[in-house]
PDB file of C-alpha atoms and ligand atoms in Angstrom:
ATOM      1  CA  UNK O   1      79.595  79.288 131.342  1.00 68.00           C
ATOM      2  CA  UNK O   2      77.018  77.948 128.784  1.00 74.00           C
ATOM      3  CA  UNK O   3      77.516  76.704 125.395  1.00 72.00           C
ATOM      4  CA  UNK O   4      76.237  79.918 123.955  1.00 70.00           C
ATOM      5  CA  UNK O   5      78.663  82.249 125.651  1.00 70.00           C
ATOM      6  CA  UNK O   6      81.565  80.089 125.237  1.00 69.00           C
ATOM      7  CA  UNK O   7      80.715  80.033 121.261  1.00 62.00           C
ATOM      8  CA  UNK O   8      80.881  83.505 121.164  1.00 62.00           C
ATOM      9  CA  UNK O   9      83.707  83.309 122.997  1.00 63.00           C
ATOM     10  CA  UNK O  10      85.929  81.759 121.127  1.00 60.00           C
ATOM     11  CA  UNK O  11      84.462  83.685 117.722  1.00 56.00           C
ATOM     12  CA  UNK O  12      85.858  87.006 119.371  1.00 58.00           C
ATOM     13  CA  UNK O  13      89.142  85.252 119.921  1.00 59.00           C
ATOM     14  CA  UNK O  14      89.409  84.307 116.466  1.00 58.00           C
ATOM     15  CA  UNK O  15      88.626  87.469 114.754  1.00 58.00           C
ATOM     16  CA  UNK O  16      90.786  89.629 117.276  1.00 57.00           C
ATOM     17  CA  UNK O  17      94.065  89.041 114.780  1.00 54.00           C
ATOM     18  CA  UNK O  18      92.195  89.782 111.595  1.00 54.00           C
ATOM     19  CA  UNK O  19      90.696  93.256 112.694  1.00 53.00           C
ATOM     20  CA  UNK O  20      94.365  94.198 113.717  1.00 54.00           C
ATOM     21  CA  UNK O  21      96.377  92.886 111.194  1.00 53.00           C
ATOM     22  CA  UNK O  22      94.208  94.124 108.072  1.00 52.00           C
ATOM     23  CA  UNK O  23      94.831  98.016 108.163  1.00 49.00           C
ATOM     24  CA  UNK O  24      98.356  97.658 108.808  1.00 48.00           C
ATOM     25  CA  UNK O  25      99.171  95.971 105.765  1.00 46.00           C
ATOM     26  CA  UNK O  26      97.098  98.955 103.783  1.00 46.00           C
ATOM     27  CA  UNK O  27      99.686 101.151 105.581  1.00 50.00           C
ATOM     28  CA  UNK O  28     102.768 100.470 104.044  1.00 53.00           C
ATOM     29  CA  UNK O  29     101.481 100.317 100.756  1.00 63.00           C
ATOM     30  CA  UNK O  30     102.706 103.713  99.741  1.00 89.00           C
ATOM     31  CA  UNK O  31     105.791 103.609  97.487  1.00 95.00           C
ATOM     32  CA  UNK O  32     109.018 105.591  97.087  1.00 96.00           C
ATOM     33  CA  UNK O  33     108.120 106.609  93.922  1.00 96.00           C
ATOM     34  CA  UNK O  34     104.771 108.274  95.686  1.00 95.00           C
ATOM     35  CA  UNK O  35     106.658 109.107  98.660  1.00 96.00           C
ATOM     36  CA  UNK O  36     109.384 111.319  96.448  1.00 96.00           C
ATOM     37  CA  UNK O  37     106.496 112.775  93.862  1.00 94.00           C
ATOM     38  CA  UNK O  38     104.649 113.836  97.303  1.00 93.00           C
ATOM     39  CA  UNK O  39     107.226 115.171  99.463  1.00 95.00           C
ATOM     40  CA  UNK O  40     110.352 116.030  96.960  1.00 96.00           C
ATOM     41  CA  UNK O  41     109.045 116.519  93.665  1.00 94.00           C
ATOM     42  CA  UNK O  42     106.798 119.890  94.663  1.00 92.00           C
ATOM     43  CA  UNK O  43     110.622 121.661  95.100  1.00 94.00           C
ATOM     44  CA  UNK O  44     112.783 119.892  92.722  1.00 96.00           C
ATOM     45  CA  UNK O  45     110.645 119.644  89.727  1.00 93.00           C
ATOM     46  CA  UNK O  46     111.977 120.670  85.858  1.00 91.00           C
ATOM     47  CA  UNK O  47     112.002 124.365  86.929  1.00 92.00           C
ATOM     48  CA  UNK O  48     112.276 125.002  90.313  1.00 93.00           C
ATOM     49  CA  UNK O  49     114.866 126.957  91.784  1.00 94.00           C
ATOM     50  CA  UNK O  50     116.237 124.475  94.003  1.00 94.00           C
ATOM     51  CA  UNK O  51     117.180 122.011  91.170  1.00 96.00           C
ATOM     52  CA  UNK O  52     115.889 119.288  89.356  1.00 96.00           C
ATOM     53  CA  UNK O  53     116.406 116.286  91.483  1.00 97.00           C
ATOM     54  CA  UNK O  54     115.117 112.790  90.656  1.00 96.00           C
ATOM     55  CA  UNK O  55     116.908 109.419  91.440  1.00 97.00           C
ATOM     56  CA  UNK O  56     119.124 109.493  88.197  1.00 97.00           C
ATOM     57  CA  UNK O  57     120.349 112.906  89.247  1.00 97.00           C
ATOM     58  CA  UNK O  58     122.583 111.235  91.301  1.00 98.00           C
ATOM     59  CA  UNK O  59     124.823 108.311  91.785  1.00 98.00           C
ATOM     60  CA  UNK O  60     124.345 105.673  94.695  1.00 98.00           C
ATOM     61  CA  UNK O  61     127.011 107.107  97.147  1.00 98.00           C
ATOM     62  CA  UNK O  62     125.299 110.490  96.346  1.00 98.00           C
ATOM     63  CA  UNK O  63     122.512 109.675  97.768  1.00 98.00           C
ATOM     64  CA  UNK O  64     123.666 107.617 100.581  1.00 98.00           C
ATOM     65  CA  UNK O  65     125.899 110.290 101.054  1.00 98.00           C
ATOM     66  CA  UNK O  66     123.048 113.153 100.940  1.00 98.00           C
ATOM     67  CA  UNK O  67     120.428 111.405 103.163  1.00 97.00           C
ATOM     68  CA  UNK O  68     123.273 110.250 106.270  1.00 96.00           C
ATOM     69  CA  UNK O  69     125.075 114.342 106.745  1.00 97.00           C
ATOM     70  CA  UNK O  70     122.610 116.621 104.344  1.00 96.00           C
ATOM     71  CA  UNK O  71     119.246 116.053 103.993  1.00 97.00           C
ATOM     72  CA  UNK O  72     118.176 116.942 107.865  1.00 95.00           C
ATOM     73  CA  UNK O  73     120.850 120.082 107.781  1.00 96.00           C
ATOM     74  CA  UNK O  74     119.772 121.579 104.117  1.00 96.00           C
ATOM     75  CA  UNK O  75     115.965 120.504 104.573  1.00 96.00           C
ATOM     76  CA  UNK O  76     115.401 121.772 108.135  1.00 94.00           C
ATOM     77  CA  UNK O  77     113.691 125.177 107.583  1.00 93.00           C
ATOM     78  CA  UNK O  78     111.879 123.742 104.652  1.00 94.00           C
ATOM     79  CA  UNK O  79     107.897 122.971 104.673  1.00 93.00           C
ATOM     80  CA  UNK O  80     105.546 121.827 101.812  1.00 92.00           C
ATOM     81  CA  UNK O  81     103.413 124.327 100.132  1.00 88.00           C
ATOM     82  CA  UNK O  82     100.315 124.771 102.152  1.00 90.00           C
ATOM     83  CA  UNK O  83     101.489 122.840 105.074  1.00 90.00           C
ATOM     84  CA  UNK O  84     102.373 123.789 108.509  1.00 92.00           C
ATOM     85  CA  UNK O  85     104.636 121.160 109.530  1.00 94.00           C
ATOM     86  CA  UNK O  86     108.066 121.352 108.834  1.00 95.00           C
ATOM     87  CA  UNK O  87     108.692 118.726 105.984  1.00 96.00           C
ATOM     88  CA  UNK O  88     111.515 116.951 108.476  1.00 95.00           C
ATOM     89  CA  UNK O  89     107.995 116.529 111.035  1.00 94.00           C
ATOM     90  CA  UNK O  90     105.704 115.489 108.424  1.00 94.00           C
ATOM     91  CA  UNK O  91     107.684 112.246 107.416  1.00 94.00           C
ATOM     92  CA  UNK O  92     107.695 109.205 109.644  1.00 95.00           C
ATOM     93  CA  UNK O  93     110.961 107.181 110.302  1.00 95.00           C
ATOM     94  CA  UNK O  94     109.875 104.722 108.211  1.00 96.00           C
ATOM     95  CA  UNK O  95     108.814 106.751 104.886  1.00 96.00           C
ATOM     96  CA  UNK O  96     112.341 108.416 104.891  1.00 96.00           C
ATOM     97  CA  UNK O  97     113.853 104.857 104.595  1.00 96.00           C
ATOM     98  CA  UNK O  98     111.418 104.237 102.084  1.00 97.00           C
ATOM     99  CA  UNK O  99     112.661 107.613  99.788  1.00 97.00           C
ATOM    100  CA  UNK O 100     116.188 106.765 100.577  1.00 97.00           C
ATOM    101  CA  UNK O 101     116.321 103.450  99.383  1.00 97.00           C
ATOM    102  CA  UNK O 102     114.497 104.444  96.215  1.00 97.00           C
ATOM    103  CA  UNK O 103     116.664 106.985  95.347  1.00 98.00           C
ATOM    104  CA  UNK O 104     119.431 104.776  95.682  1.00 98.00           C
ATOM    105  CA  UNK O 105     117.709 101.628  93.989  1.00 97.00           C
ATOM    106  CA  UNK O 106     117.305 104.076  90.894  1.00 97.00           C
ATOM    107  CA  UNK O 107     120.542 106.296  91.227  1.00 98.00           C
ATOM    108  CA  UNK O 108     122.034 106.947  88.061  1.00 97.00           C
ATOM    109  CA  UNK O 109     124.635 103.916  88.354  1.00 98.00           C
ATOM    110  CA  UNK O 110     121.651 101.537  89.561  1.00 97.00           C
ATOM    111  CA  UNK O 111     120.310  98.562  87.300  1.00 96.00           C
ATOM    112  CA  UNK O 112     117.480 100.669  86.614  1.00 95.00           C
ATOM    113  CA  UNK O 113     118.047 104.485  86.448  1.00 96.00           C
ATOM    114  CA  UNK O 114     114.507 106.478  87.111  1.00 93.00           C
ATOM    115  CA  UNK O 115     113.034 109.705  86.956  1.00 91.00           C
ATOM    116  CA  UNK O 116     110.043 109.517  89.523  1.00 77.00           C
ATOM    117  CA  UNK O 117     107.816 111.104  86.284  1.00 69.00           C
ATOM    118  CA  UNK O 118     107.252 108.295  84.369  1.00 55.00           C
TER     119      UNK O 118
HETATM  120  C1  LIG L   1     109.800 122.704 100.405  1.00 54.04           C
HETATM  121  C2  LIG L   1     110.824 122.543  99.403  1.00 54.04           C
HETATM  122  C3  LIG L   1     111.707 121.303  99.380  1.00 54.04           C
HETATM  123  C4  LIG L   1     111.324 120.000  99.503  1.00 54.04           C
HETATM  124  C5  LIG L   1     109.936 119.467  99.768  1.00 54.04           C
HETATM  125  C6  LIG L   1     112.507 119.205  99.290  1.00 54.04           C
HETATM  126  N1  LIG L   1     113.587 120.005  99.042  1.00 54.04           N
HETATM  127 FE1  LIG L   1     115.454 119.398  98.512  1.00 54.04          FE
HETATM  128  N2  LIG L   1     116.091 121.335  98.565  1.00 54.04           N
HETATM  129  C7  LIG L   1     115.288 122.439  98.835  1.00 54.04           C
HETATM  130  C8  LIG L   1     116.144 123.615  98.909  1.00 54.04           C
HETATM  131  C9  LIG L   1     115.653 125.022  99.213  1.00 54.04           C
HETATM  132  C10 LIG L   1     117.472 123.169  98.649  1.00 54.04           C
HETATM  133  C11 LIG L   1     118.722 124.023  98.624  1.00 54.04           C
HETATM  134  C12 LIG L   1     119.360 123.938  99.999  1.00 54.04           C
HETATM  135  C13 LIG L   1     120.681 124.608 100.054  1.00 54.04           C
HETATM  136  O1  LIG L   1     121.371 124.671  99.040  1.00 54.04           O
HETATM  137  O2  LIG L   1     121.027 125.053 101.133  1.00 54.04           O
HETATM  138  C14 LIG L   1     117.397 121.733  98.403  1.00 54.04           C
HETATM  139  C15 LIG L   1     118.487 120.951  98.083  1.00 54.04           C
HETATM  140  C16 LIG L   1     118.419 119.585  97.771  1.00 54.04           C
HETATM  141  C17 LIG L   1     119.525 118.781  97.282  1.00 54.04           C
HETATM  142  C18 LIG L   1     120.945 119.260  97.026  1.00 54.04           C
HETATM  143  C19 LIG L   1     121.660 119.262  98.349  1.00 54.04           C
HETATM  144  C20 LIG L   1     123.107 119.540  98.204  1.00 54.04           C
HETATM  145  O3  LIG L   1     123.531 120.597  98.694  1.00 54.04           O
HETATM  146  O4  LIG L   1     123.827 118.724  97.627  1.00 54.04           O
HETATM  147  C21 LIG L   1     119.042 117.511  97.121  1.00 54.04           C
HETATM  148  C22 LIG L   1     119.814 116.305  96.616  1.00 54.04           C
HETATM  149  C23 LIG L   1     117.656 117.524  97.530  1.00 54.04           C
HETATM  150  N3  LIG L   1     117.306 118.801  97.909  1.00 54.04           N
HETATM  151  C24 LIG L   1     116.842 116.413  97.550  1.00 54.04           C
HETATM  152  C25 LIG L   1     115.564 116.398  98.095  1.00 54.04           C
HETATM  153  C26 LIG L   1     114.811 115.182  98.354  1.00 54.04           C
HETATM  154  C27 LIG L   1     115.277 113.768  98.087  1.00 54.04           C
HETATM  155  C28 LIG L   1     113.607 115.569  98.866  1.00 54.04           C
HETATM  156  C29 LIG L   1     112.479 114.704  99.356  1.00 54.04           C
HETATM  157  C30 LIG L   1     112.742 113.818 100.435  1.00 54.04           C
HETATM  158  C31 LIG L   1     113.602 117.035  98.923  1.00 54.04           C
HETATM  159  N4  LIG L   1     114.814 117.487  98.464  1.00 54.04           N
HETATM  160  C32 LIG L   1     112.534 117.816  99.340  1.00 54.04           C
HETATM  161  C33 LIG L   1     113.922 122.428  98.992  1.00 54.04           C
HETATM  162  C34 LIG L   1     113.134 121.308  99.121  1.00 54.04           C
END
């Protein structure tokens, strides 16, 4: 191997990390607040039918309570306006643990009670 290759060599070794690691710290930027105005809000906004729910609506064990035995069986049938995917399909593992721990962070009996409006 000459000195050239090896140079470039060892300059696509170094970079290899940085291309990876970059967009996957964009990723998780999204936050619960987002998450719940995107994927809760449309249904449980000041009027709708279903209720007003934001994280005040409910206390702590509420909402622990809601996301381990209700969420999946009241939300199964339910899909976003204009979407296809069930809403259940459309969030990743990962964003649900996001919402819950938002909702509970700003439950009604949290430090710091929230509507996701403001
Ligand atoms: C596409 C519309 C829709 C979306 C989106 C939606 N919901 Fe609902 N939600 C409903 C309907 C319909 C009910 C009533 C279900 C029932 O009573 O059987 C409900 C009920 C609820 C209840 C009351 C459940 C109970 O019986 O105690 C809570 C709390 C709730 N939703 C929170 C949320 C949260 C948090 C999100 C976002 C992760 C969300 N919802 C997203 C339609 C929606």
């Amino acid at each position: 191997m000459n000195a050239a290759k090896r140079f470039v060599l060892i300059c696509g070794l170094c970079l290899f990390p940085l291309v990876f690691l970059t967009p996957a710290q964009e990723k998780s930027s999204t936050t619960g607040k987002d998450l719940f105005k995107q994927n809760c809000r449309v249904c449980h906004s000041k009027d709708s039918a279903q209720g007003e729910y934001s994280p005040l609506s409910l206390i702590q064990d509420q909402w622990k309570k809601f996301f381990t035995t209700k969420f999946a069986s009241t939300h199964k049938d339910v899909r976003l306006p204009g979407q296809e995917k069930k809403l259940l399909e459309t969030l990743t593992p990962e964003q649900l643990k996001t919402l819950q721990k938002y909702c509970i962070d700003h439950a009604a009996d949290s430090e710091q009670p929230q509507t996701c409006s403001g």
